[in-house]
mmCIF file of C-alpha atoms and ligand atoms in Angstrom:
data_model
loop_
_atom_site.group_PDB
_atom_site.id
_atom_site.type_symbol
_atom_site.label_atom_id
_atom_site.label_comp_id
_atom_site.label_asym_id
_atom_site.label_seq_id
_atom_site.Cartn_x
_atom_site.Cartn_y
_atom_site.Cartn_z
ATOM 1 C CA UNK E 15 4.646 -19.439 9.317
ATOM 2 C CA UNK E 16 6.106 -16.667 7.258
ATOM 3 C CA UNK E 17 8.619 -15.711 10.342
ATOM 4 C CA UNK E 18 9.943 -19.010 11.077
ATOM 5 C CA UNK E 19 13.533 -18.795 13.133
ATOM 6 C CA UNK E 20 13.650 -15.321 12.038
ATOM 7 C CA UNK E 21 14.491 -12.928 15.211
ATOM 8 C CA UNK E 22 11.807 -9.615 15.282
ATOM 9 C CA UNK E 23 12.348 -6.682 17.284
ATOM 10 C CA UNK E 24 9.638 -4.388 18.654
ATOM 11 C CA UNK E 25 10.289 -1.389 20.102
ATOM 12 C CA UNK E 26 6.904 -0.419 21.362
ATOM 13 C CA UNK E 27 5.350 -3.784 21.547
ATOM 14 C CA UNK E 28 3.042 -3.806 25.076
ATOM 15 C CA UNK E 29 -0.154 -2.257 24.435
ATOM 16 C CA UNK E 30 -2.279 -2.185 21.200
ATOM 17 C CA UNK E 31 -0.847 -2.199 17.566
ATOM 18 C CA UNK E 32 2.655 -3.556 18.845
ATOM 19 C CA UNK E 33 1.250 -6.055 21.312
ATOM 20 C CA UNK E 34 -1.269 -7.390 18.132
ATOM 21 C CA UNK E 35 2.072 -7.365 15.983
ATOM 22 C CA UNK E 36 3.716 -8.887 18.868
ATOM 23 C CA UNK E 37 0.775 -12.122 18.974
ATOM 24 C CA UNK E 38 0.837 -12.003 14.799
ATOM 25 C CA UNK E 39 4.638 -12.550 14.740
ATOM 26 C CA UNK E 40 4.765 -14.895 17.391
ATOM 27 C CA UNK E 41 2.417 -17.386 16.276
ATOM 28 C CA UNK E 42 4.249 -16.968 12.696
ATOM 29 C CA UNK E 43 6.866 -18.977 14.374
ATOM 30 C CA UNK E 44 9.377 -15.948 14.946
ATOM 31 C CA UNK E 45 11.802 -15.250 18.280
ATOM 32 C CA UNK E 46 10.169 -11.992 19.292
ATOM 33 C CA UNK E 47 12.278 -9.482 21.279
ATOM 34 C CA UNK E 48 10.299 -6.114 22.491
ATOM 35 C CA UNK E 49 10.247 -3.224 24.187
ATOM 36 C CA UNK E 50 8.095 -0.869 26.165
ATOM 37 C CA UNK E 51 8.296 1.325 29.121
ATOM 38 C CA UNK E 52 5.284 0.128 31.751
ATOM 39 C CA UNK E 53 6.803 -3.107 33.436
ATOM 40 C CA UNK E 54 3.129 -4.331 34.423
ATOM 41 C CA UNK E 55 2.142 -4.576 31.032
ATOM 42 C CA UNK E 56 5.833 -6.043 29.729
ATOM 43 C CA UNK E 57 5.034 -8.839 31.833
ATOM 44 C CA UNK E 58 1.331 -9.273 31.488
ATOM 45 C CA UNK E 59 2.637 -9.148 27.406
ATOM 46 C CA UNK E 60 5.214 -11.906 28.183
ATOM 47 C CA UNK E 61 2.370 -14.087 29.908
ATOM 48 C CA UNK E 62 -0.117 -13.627 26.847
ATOM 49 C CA UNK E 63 2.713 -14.577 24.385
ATOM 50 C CA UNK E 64 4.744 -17.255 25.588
ATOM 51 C CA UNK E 65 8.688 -17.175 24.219
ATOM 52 C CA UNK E 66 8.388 -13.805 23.617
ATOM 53 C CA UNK E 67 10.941 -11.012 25.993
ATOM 54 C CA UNK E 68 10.301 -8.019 26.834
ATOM 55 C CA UNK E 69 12.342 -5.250 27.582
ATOM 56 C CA UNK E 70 11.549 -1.947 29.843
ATOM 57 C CA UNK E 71 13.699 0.466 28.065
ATOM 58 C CA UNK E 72 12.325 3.894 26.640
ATOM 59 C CA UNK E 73 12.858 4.860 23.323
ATOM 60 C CA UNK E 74 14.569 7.752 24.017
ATOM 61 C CA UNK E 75 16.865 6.567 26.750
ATOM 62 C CA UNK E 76 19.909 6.494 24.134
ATOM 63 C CA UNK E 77 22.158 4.184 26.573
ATOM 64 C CA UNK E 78 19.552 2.130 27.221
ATOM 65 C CA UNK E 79 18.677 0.819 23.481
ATOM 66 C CA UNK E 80 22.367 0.921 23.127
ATOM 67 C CA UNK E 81 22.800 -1.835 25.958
ATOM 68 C CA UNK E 82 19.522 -3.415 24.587
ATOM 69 C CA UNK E 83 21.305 -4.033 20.816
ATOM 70 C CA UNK E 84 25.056 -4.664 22.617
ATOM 71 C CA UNK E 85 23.186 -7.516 24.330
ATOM 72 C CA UNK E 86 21.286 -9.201 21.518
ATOM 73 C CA UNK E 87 24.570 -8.770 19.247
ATOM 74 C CA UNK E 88 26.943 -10.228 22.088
ATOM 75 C CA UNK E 89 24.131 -13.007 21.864
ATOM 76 C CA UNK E 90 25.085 -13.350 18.667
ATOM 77 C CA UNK E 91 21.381 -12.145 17.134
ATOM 78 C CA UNK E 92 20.730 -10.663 14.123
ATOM 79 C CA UNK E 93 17.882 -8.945 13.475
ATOM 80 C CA UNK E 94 15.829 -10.115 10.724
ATOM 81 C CA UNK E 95 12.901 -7.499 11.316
ATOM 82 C CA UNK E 96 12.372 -4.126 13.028
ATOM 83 C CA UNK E 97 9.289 -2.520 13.894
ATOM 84 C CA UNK E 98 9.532 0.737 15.136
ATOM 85 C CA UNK E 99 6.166 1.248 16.575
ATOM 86 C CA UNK E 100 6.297 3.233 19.865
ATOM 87 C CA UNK E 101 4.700 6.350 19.714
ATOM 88 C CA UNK E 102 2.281 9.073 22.179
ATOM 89 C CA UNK E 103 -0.456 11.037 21.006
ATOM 90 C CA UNK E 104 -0.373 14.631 21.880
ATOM 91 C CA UNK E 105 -3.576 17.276 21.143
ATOM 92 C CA UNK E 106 -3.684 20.545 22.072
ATOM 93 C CA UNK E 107 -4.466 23.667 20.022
ATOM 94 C CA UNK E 108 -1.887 26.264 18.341
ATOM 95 C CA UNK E 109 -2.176 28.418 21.842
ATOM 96 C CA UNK E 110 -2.050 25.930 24.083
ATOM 97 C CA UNK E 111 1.249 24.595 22.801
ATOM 98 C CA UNK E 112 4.260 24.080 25.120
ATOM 99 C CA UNK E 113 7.959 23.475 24.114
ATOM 100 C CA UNK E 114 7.584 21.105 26.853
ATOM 101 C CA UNK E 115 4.822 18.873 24.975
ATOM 102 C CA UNK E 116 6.575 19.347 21.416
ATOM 103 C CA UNK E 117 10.026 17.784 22.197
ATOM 104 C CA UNK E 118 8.487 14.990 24.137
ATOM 105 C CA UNK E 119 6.459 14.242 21.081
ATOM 106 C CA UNK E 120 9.178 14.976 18.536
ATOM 107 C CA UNK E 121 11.492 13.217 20.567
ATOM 108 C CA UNK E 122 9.470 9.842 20.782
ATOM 109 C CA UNK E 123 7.244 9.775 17.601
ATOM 110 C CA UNK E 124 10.187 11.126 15.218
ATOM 111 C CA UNK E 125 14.364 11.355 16.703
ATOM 112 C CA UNK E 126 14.460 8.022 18.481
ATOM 113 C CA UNK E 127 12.367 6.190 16.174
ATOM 114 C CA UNK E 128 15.664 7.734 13.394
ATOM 115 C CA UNK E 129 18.131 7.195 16.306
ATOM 116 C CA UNK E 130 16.816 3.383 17.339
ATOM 117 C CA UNK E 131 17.504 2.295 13.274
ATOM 118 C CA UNK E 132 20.663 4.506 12.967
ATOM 119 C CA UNK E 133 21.686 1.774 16.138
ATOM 120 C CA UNK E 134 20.541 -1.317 15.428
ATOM 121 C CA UNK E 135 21.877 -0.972 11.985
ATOM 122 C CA UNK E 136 24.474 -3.159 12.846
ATOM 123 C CA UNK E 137 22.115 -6.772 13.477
ATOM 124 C CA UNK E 138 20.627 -5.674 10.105
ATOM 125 C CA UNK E 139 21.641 -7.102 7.091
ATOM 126 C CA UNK E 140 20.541 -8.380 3.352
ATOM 127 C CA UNK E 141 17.097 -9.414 3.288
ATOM 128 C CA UNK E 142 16.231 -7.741 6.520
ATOM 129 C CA UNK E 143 13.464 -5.435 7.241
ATOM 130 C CA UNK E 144 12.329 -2.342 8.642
ATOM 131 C CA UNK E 145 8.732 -1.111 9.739
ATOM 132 C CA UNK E 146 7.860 2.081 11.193
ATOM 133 C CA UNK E 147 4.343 2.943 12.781
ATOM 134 C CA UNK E 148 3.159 6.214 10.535
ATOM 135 C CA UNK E 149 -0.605 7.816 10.892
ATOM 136 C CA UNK E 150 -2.758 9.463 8.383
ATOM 137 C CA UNK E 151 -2.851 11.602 10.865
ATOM 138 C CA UNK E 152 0.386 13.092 9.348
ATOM 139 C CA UNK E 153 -1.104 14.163 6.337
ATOM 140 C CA UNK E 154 -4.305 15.653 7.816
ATOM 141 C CA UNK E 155 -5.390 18.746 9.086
ATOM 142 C CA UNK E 156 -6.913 17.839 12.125
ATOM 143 C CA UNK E 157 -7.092 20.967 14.622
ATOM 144 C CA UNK E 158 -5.016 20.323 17.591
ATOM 145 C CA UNK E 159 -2.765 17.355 16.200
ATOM 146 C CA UNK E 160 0.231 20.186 14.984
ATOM 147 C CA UNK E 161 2.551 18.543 17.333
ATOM 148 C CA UNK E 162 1.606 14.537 16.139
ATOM 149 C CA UNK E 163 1.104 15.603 12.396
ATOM 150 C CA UNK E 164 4.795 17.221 12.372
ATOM 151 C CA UNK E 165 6.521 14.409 14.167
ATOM 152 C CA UNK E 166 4.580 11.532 11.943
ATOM 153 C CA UNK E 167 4.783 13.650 9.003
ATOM 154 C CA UNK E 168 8.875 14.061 9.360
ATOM 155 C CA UNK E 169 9.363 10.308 10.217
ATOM 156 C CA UNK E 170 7.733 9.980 6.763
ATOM 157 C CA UNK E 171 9.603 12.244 5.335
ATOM 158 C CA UNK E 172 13.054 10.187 7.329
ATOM 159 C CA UNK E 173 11.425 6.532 6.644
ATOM 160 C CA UNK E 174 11.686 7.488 2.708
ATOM 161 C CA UNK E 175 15.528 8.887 3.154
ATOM 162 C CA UNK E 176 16.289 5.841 4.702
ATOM 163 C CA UNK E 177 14.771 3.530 2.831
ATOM 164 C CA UNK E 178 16.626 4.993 -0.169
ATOM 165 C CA UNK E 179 20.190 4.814 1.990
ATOM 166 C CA UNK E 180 19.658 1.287 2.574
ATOM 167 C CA UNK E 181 18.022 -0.413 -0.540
ATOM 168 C CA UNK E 182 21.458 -1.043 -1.827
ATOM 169 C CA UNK E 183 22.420 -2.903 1.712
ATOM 170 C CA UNK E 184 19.357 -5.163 0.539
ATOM 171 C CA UNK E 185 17.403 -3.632 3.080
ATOM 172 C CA UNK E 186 13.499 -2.832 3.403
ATOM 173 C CA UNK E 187 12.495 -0.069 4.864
ATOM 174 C CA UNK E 188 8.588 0.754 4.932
ATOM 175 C CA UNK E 189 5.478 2.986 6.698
ATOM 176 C CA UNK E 190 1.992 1.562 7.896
ATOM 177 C CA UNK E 191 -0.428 4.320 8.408
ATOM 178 C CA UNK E 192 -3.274 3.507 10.748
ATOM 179 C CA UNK E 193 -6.279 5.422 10.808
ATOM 180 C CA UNK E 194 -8.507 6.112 13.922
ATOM 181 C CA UNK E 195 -8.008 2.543 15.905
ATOM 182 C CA UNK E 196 -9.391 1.084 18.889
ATOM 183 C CA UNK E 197 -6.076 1.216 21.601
ATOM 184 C CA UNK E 198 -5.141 3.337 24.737
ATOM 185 C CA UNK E 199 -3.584 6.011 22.864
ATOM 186 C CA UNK E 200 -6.730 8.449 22.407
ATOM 187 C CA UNK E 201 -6.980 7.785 26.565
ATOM 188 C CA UNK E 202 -3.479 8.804 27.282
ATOM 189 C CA UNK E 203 -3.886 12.370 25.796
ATOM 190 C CA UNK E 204 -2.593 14.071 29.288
ATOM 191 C CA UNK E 205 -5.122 17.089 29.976
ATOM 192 C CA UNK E 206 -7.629 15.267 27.587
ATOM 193 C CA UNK E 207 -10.337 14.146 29.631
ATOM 194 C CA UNK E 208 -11.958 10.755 28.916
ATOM 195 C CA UNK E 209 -15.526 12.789 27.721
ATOM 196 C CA UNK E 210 -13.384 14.828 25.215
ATOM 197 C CA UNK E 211 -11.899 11.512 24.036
ATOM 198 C CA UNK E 212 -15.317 9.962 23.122
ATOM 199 C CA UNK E 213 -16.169 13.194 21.552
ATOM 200 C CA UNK E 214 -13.384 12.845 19.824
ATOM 201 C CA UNK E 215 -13.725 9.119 19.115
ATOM 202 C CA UNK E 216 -17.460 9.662 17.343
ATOM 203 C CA UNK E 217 -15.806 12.682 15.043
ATOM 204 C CA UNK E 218 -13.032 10.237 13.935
ATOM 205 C CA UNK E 219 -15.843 7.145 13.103
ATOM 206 C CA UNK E 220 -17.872 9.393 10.821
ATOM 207 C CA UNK E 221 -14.523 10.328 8.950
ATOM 208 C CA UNK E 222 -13.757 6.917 8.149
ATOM 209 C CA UNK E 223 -15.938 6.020 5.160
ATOM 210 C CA UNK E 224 -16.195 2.164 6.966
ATOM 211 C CA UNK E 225 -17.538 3.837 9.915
ATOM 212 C CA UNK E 226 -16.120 2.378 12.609
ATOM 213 C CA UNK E 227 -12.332 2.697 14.318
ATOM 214 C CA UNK E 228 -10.097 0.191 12.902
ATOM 215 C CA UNK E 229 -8.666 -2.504 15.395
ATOM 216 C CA UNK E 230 -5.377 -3.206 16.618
ATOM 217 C CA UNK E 231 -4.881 -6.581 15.141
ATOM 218 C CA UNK E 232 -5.942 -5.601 11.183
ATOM 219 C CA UNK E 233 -2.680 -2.832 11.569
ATOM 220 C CA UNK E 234 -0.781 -5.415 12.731
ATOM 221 C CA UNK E 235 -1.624 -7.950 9.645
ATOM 222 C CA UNK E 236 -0.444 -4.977 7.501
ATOM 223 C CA UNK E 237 2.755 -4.868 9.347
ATOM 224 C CA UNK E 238 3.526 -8.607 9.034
ATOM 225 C CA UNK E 239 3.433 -8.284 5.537
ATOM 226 C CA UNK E 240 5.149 -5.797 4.997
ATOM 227 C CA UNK E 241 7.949 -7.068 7.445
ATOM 228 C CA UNK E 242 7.819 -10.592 5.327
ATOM 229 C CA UNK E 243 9.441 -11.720 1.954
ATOM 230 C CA UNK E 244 5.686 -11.401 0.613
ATOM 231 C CA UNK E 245 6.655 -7.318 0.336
ATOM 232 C CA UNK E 246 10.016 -8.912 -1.256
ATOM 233 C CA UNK E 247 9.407 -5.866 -4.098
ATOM 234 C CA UNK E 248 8.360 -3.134 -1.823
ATOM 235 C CA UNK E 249 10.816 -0.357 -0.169
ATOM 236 C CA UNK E 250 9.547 3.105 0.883
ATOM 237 C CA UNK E 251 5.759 2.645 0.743
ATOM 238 C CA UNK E 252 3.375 4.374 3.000
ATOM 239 C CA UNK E 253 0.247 1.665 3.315
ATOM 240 C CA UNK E 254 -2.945 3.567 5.401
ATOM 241 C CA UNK E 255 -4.672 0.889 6.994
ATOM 242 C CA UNK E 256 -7.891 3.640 7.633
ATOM 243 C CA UNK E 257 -10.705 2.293 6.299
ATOM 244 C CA UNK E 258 -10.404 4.365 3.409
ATOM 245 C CA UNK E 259 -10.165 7.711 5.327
ATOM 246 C CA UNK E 260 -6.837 8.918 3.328
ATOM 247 C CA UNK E 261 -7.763 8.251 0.059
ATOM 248 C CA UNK E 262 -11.838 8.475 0.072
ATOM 249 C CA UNK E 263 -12.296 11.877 1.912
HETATM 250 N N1 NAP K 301 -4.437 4.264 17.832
HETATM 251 C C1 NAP K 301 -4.509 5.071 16.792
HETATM 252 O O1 NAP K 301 -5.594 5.562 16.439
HETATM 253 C C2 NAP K 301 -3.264 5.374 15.976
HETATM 254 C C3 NAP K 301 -3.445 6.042 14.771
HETATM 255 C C4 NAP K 301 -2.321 6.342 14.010
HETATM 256 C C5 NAP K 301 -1.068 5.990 14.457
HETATM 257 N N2 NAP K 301 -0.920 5.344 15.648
HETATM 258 C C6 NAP K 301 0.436 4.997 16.066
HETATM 259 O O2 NAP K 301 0.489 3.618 16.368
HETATM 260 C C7 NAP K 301 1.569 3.371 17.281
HETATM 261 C C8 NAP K 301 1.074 2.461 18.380
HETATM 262 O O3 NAP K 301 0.076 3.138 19.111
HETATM 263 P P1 NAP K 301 -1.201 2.413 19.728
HETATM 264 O O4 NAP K 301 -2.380 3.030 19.102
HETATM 265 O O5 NAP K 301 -1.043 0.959 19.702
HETATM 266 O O6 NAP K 301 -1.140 3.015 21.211
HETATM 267 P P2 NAP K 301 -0.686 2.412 22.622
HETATM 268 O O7 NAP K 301 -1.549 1.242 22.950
HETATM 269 O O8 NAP K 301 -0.677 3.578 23.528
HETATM 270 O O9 NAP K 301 0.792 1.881 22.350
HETATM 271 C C9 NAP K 301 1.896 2.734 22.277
HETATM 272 C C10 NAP K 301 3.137 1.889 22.450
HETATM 273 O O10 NAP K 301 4.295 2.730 22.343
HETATM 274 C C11 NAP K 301 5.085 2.523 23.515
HETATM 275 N N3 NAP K 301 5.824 3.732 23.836
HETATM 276 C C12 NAP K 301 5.368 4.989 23.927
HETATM 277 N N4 NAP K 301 6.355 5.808 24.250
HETATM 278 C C13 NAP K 301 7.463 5.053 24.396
HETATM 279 C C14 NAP K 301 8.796 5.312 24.734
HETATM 280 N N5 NAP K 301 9.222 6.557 25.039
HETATM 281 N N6 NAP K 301 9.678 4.292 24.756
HETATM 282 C C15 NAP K 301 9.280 3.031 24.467
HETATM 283 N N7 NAP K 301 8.017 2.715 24.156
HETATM 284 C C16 NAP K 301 7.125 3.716 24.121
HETATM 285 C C17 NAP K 301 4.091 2.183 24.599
HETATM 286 O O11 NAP K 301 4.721 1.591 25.701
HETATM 287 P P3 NAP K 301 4.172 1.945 27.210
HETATM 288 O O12 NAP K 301 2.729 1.510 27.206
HETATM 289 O O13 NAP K 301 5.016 1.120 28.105
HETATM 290 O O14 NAP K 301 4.327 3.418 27.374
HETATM 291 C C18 NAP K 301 3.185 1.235 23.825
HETATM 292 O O15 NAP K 301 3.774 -0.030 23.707
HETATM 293 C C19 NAP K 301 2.055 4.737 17.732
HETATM 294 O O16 NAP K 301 3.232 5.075 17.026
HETATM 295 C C20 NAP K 301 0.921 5.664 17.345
HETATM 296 O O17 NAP K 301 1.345 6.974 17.120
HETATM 297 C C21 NAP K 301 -2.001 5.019 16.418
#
């Protein structure tokens, strides 16, 4: 019960690796508060985890996250952890590259996730913490991930700024990396058809030295800790939960 009356935020928390962190921090006795943008699954989220409220707002709907942290600070809430976990995949190659695609993806995976601490810096305080939802996906050169790999790269690059900002407010501010893992995003690649997918899918597995995609809930056990006084000592680490894919390539 690590998370006992402590209030957790997370933005992103419907589907896959924020849903499993959703379930982990719940049942570790915390008030969970989180977002997403599909109402369906908000709700079918809220059934699964009982106590737990969801939110539709987007992550990039500035006014809307602003009304979201007005609320929980007129409620008198502070916010004892954030995880910043929303995020889209986006392939396509170098020539098949919109400006379209690359702001949608920079503006999701790297300005708001920047923007949504900048704003909720106010319900943070001493002994707080912050998570952000990385990829090793940032630091690979996989053909047709420029787009993801800049945006995950930069909120790296931002996550270790920040974290240096705030460790004198006695705040935490850390990455988890997944590897390849088992959730919708691979399937909501638009103009990625499902065969390309589970091409895709068997390339990933024999890059992993574990063979096999990693699953939603063993990110989310990474997140937990480092969102808990366990990671008391750690501030601007990176951890890869891959399957040894970063380090054993
Ligand atoms: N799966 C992998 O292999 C993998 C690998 C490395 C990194 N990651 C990262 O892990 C994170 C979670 O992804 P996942 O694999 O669990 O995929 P997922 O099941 O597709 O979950 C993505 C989550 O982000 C939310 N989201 C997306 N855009 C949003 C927006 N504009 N505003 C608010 N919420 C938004 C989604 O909400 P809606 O469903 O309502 O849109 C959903 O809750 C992402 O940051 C992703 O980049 C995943």
């Amino acid at each position: 019960m690590r998370f006992e009356s402590k209030n957790v935020l997370v933005l992103g928390g419907n589907s896959g690796i924020g849903l499993a962190s959703v379930k982990g921090f719940a049942a570790e006795g915390a008030d969970v508060q989180f977002t997403g943008r599909n109402q369906q699954t908000i709700d079918e989220a809220m059934q699964a985890v009982p106590g737990t409220q969801g939110h539709q707002v987007d992550i990039t709907d500035g006014a809307a996250m602003d009304a979201l942290l007005a609320d929980m600070q007129a409620s008198g809430k502070t916010l004892d952890v954030l995880f910043i976990n929303a995020g889209v995949g986006g392939f396509a190659p170098l020539r098949e590259i919109t400006e379209e695609q690359w702001d949608s993806i920079h503006s999701i995976n790297l300005k708001s996730c920047v923007f949504a601490i900048q704003k909720a810096l106010p319900l943070l305080g001493k002994g707080s913490s912050i998570v952000v939802t990385g990829s090793i996906g940032a630091h690979i050169a996989m053909a047709g991930n420029a787009m993801y790999a800049a945006a995950k790269n930069g909120l790296h690059a931002a996550m270790k700024v920040i974290a240096g900002e705030l460790v004198s407010e006695g705040i935490r501010v850390n990455m988890v990396s997944p590897g390849p893992i088992d959730t919708p995003l691979l399937y909501r690649n638009p103009g990625v058809t499902g065969a390309q997918v589970d091409a895709l899918r068997e390339k990933m597995i024999e890059s992993v030295p574990m063979h096999r995609m990693g699953q939603a809930e063993e990110v989310a056990r990474a997140v937990l800790f480092l969102a808990s006084d366990e990671a008391s000592f750690i501030t601007a680490a990176n951890l890869c939960v891959d399957g040894g894919a970063m380090e054993l390539r």
